[in-house]
Amino acid sequence: MTALRRGDVVLVPFDFTDRSGGKWRPAVVVSSDPYNQQTPDVLIASITGNLNAVPHPGDHALADWPAAGLLRPSLAQTKLATVEASIVGRRLGTLFAADMVAFERGLREALGL
């Protein structure tokens, strides 16, 4: 796979927050391009198609989910993880610039930055 870039939407194995299991799900790369080039890891945030999920502070409903390679309306969640880039299944698409800006604002809110 080519180097991952901030804003890429990828498929990764994601554990459930209660550690009872996991599944392959979409996620957005939130680590910077220099970070992604200098380490074997990548920082990601989960994406869900369950719009009825209880939202977390900073979650963002994606306006242009088709451009991100998603099959249905989706929510970028402030559920973060660090994974090795080598376990990323494939790249689906890229977040629309306005969606990335709005989600970055949400991440700052969730993290108190």
PDB file of N, CA, C and O in Angstrom, residues 18-55:
ATOM      1  N   ASP A  18     -15.468  -2.472  24.568  1.00  0.00           N
ATOM      2  CA  ASP A  18     -15.486  -3.346  25.746  1.00  0.00           C
ATOM      3  C   ASP A  18     -14.564  -4.555  25.577  1.00  0.00           C
ATOM      4  O   ASP A  18     -14.541  -5.449  26.419  1.00  0.00           O
ATOM      5  N   ARG A  19     -13.803  -4.598  24.489  1.00  0.00           N
ATOM      6  CA  ARG A  19     -12.829  -5.657  24.181  1.00  0.00           C
ATOM      7  C   ARG A  19     -13.467  -7.033  24.020  1.00  0.00           C
ATOM      8  O   ARG A  19     -12.795  -8.046  24.117  1.00  0.00           O
ATOM      9  N   SER A  20     -14.776  -7.084  23.751  1.00  0.00           N
ATOM     10  CA  SER A  20     -15.457  -8.375  23.595  1.00  0.00           C
ATOM     11  C   SER A  20     -15.234  -8.978  22.210  1.00  0.00           C
ATOM     12  O   SER A  20     -15.621 -10.108  21.967  1.00  0.00           O
ATOM     13  N   GLY A  21     -14.636  -8.239  21.318  1.00  0.00           N
ATOM     14  CA  GLY A  21     -14.393  -8.715  19.958  1.00  0.00           C
ATOM     15  C   GLY A  21     -14.030  -7.547  19.071  1.00  0.00           C
ATOM     16  O   GLY A  21     -13.600  -6.498  19.553  1.00  0.00           O
ATOM     17  N   GLY A  22     -14.223  -7.728  17.800  1.00  0.00           N
ATOM     18  CA  GLY A  22     -13.919  -6.663  16.864  1.00  0.00           C
ATOM     19  C   GLY A  22     -14.411  -7.016  15.480  1.00  0.00           C
ATOM     20  O   GLY A  22     -14.960  -8.100  15.254  1.00  0.00           O
ATOM     21  N   LYS A  23     -14.230  -6.088  14.544  1.00  0.00           N
ATOM     22  CA  LYS A  23     -14.593  -6.330  13.163  1.00  0.00           C
ATOM     23  C   LYS A  23     -13.862  -5.342  12.272  1.00  0.00           C
ATOM     24  O   LYS A  23     -13.321  -4.343  12.747  1.00  0.00           O
ATOM     25  N   TRP A  24     -13.837  -5.656  10.986  1.00  0.00           N
ATOM     26  CA  TRP A  24     -13.267  -4.724  10.020  1.00  0.00           C
ATOM     27  C   TRP A  24     -14.243  -3.579   9.853  1.00  0.00           C
ATOM     28  O   TRP A  24     -15.449  -3.794   9.688  1.00  0.00           O
ATOM     29  N   ARG A  25     -13.718  -2.363   9.937  1.00  0.00           N
ATOM     30  CA  ARG A  25     -14.582  -1.203   9.800  1.00  0.00           C
ATOM     31  C   ARG A  25     -13.798  -0.051   9.202  1.00  0.00           C
ATOM     32  O   ARG A  25     -12.569  -0.029   9.260  1.00  0.00           O
ATOM     33  N   PRO A  26     -14.494   0.915   8.653  1.00  0.00           N
ATOM     34  CA  PRO A  26     -13.788   2.074   8.114  1.00  0.00           C
ATOM     35  C   PRO A  26     -13.278   2.977   9.231  1.00  0.00           C
ATOM     36  O   PRO A  26     -13.844   3.024  10.324  1.00  0.00           O
ATOM     37  N   ALA A  27     -12.206   3.662   8.926  1.00  0.00           N
ATOM     38  CA  ALA A  27     -11.616   4.632   9.850  1.00  0.00           C
ATOM     39  C   ALA A  27     -10.963   5.727   9.018  1.00  0.00           C
ATOM     40  O   ALA A  27     -10.618   5.521   7.853  1.00  0.00           O
ATOM     41  N   VAL A  28     -10.784   6.878   9.638  1.00  0.00           N
ATOM     42  CA  VAL A  28     -10.102   7.977   8.970  1.00  0.00           C
ATOM     43  C   VAL A  28      -8.737   8.167   9.621  1.00  0.00           C
ATOM     44  O   VAL A  28      -8.593   8.105  10.836  1.00  0.00           O
ATOM     45  N   VAL A  29      -7.724   8.377   8.786  1.00  0.00           N
ATOM     46  CA  VAL A  29      -6.370   8.640   9.274  1.00  0.00           C
ATOM     47  C   VAL A  29      -6.335  10.066   9.801  1.00  0.00           C
ATOM     48  O   VAL A  29      -6.660  11.015   9.079  1.00  0.00           O
ATOM     49  N   VAL A  30      -5.940  10.224  11.074  1.00  0.00           N
ATOM     50  CA  VAL A  30      -5.886  11.556  11.680  1.00  0.00           C
ATOM     51  C   VAL A  30      -4.458  11.999  11.987  1.00  0.00           C
ATOM     52  O   VAL A  30      -4.228  13.165  12.291  1.00  0.00           O
ATOM     53  N   SER A  31      -3.499  11.087  11.893  1.00  0.00           N
ATOM     54  CA  SER A  31      -2.104  11.482  12.126  1.00  0.00           C
ATOM     55  C   SER A  31      -1.595  12.276  10.918  1.00  0.00           C
ATOM     56  O   SER A  31      -2.088  12.134   9.792  1.00  0.00           O
ATOM     57  N   SER A  32      -0.607  13.126  11.183  1.00  0.00           N
ATOM     58  CA  SER A  32      -0.070  13.993  10.135  1.00  0.00           C
ATOM     59  C   SER A  32       0.714  13.190   9.103  1.00  0.00           C
ATOM     60  O   SER A  32       1.206  12.093   9.383  1.00  0.00           O
ATOM     61  N   ASP A  33       0.866  13.751   7.918  1.00  0.00           N
ATOM     62  CA  ASP A  33       1.644  13.077   6.871  1.00  0.00           C
ATOM     63  C   ASP A  33       3.092  12.830   7.313  1.00  0.00           C
ATOM     64  O   ASP A  33       3.602  11.721   7.106  1.00  0.00           O
ATOM     65  N   PRO A  34       3.782  13.797   7.955  1.00  0.00           N
ATOM     66  CA  PRO A  34       5.139  13.503   8.435  1.00  0.00           C
ATOM     67  C   PRO A  34       5.164  12.358   9.452  1.00  0.00           C
ATOM     68  O   PRO A  34       6.053  11.501   9.401  1.00  0.00           O
ATOM     69  N   TYR A  35       4.181  12.304  10.346  1.00  0.00           N
ATOM     70  CA  TYR A  35       4.092  11.209  11.315  1.00  0.00           C
ATOM     71  C   TYR A  35       3.963   9.881  10.572  1.00  0.00           C
ATOM     72  O   TYR A  35       4.642   8.909  10.878  1.00  0.00           O
ATOM     73  N   ASN A  36       3.073   9.845   9.593  1.00  0.00           N
ATOM     74  CA  ASN A  36       2.817   8.617   8.844  1.00  0.00           C
ATOM     75  C   ASN A  36       4.046   8.154   8.070  1.00  0.00           C
ATOM     76  O   ASN A  36       4.232   6.961   7.866  1.00  0.00           O
ATOM     77  N   GLN A  37       4.881   9.079   7.636  1.00  0.00           N
ATOM     78  CA  GLN A  37       6.088   8.738   6.875  1.00  0.00           C
ATOM     79  C   GLN A  37       7.241   8.309   7.778  1.00  0.00           C
ATOM     80  O   GLN A  37       8.117   7.573   7.353  1.00  0.00           O
ATOM     81  N   GLN A  38       7.229   8.760   9.038  1.00  0.00           N
ATOM     82  CA  GLN A  38       8.372   8.519   9.920  1.00  0.00           C
ATOM     83  C   GLN A  38       8.181   7.364  10.892  1.00  0.00           C
ATOM     84  O   GLN A  38       9.130   6.989  11.576  1.00  0.00           O
ATOM     85  N   THR A  39       6.979   6.813  10.983  1.00  0.00           N
ATOM     86  CA  THR A  39       6.736   5.728  11.932  1.00  0.00           C
ATOM     87  C   THR A  39       6.008   4.587  11.223  1.00  0.00           C
ATOM     88  O   THR A  39       5.376   4.804  10.184  1.00  0.00           O
ATOM     89  N   PRO A  40       6.053   3.397  11.800  1.00  0.00           N
ATOM     90  CA  PRO A  40       5.277   2.289  11.221  1.00  0.00           C
ATOM     91  C   PRO A  40       3.814   2.321  11.661  1.00  0.00           C
ATOM     92  O   PRO A  40       3.025   1.477  11.246  1.00  0.00           O
ATOM     93  N   ASP A  41       3.459   3.299  12.498  1.00  0.00           N
ATOM     94  CA  ASP A  41       2.112   3.393  13.048  1.00  0.00           C
ATOM     95  C   ASP A  41       1.306   4.475  12.353  1.00  0.00           C
ATOM     96  O   ASP A  41       1.848   5.361  11.690  1.00  0.00           O
ATOM     97  N   VAL A  42       0.000   4.412  12.561  1.00  0.00           N
ATOM     98  CA  VAL A  42      -0.909   5.435  12.065  1.00  0.00           C
ATOM     99  C   VAL A  42      -1.996   5.639  13.124  1.00  0.00           C
ATOM    100  O   VAL A  42      -2.422   4.688  13.779  1.00  0.00           O
ATOM    101  N   LEU A  43      -2.381   6.884  13.336  1.00  0.00           N
ATOM    102  CA  LEU A  43      -3.463   7.216  14.269  1.00  0.00           C
ATOM    103  C   LEU A  43      -4.756   7.303  13.469  1.00  0.00           C
ATOM    104  O   LEU A  43      -4.807   7.994  12.446  1.00  0.00           O
ATOM    105  N   ILE A  44      -5.794   6.613  13.953  1.00  0.00           N
ATOM    106  CA  ILE A  44      -7.054   6.562  13.229  1.00  0.00           C
ATOM    107  C   ILE A  44      -8.224   6.894  14.148  1.00  0.00           C
ATOM    108  O   ILE A  44      -8.117   6.790  15.362  1.00  0.00           O
ATOM    109  N   ALA A  45      -9.329   7.274  13.522  1.00  0.00           N
ATOM    110  CA  ALA A  45     -10.598   7.485  14.224  1.00  0.00           C
ATOM    111  C   ALA A  45     -11.646   6.634  13.518  1.00  0.00           C
ATOM    112  O   ALA A  45     -11.686   6.581  12.287  1.00  0.00           O
ATOM    113  N   SER A  46     -12.489   5.969  14.289  1.00  0.00           N
ATOM    114  CA  SER A  46     -13.472   5.068  13.694  1.00  0.00           C
ATOM    115  C   SER A  46     -14.572   5.836  12.963  1.00  0.00           C
ATOM    116  O   SER A  46     -14.846   7.001  13.250  1.00  0.00           O
ATOM    117  N   ILE A  47     -15.175   5.137  12.021  1.00  0.00           N
ATOM    118  CA  ILE A  47     -16.328   5.648  11.283  1.00  0.00           C
ATOM    119  C   ILE A  47     -17.431   4.615  11.417  1.00  0.00           C
ATOM    120  O   ILE A  47     -17.186   3.417  11.301  1.00  0.00           O
ATOM    121  N   THR A  48     -18.656   5.074  11.655  1.00  0.00           N
ATOM    122  CA  THR A  48     -19.791   4.154  11.758  1.00  0.00           C
ATOM    123  C   THR A  48     -20.913   4.577  10.822  1.00  0.00           C
ATOM    124  O   THR A  48     -21.111   5.769  10.572  1.00  0.00           O
ATOM    125  N   GLY A  49     -21.618   3.587  10.329  1.00  0.00           N
ATOM    126  CA  GLY A  49     -22.817   3.834   9.545  1.00  0.00           C
ATOM    127  C   GLY A  49     -24.067   3.811  10.412  1.00  0.00           C
ATOM    128  O   GLY A  49     -25.169   4.028   9.923  1.00  0.00           O
ATOM    129  N   ASN A  50     -23.885   3.559  11.707  1.00  0.00           N
ATOM    130  CA  ASN A  50     -25.002   3.534  12.647  1.00  0.00           C
ATOM    131  C   ASN A  50     -25.276   4.958  13.121  1.00  0.00           C
ATOM    132  O   ASN A  50     -24.705   5.412  14.115  1.00  0.00           O
ATOM    133  N   LEU A  51     -26.152   5.636  12.420  1.00  0.00           N
ATOM    134  CA  LEU A  51     -26.446   7.030  12.770  1.00  0.00           C
ATOM    135  C   LEU A  51     -27.299   7.142  14.014  1.00  0.00           C
ATOM    136  O   LEU A  51     -27.523   8.245  14.516  1.00  0.00           O
ATOM    137  N   ASN A  52     -27.770   6.011  14.543  1.00  0.00           N
ATOM    138  CA  ASN A  52     -28.535   6.013  15.795  1.00  0.00           C
ATOM    139  C   ASN A  52     -27.631   5.815  17.005  1.00  0.00           C
ATOM    140  O   ASN A  52     -28.113   5.805  18.135  1.00  0.00           O
ATOM    141  N   ALA A  53     -26.335   5.630  16.771  1.00  0.00           N
ATOM    142  CA  ALA A  53     -25.399   5.450  17.878  1.00  0.00           C
ATOM    143  C   ALA A  53     -25.395   6.706  18.744  1.00  0.00           C
ATOM    144  O   ALA A  53     -25.580   7.821  18.247  1.00  0.00           O
ATOM    145  N   VAL A  54     -25.191   6.506  20.034  1.00  0.00           N
ATOM    146  CA  VAL A  54     -25.103   7.653  20.941  1.00  0.00           C
ATOM    147  C   VAL A  54     -23.855   8.440  20.545  1.00  0.00           C
ATOM    148  O   VAL A  54     -22.750   7.898  20.560  1.00  0.00           O
ATOM    149  N   PRO A  55     -24.022   9.698  20.163  1.00  0.00           N
ATOM    150  CA  PRO A  55     -22.849  10.461  19.713  1.00  0.00           C
ATOM    151  C   PRO A  55     -21.932  10.836  20.871  1.00  0.00           C
ATOM    152  O   PRO A  55     -22.385  11.044  21.998  1.00  0.00           O
TER     153      PRO A  55
END
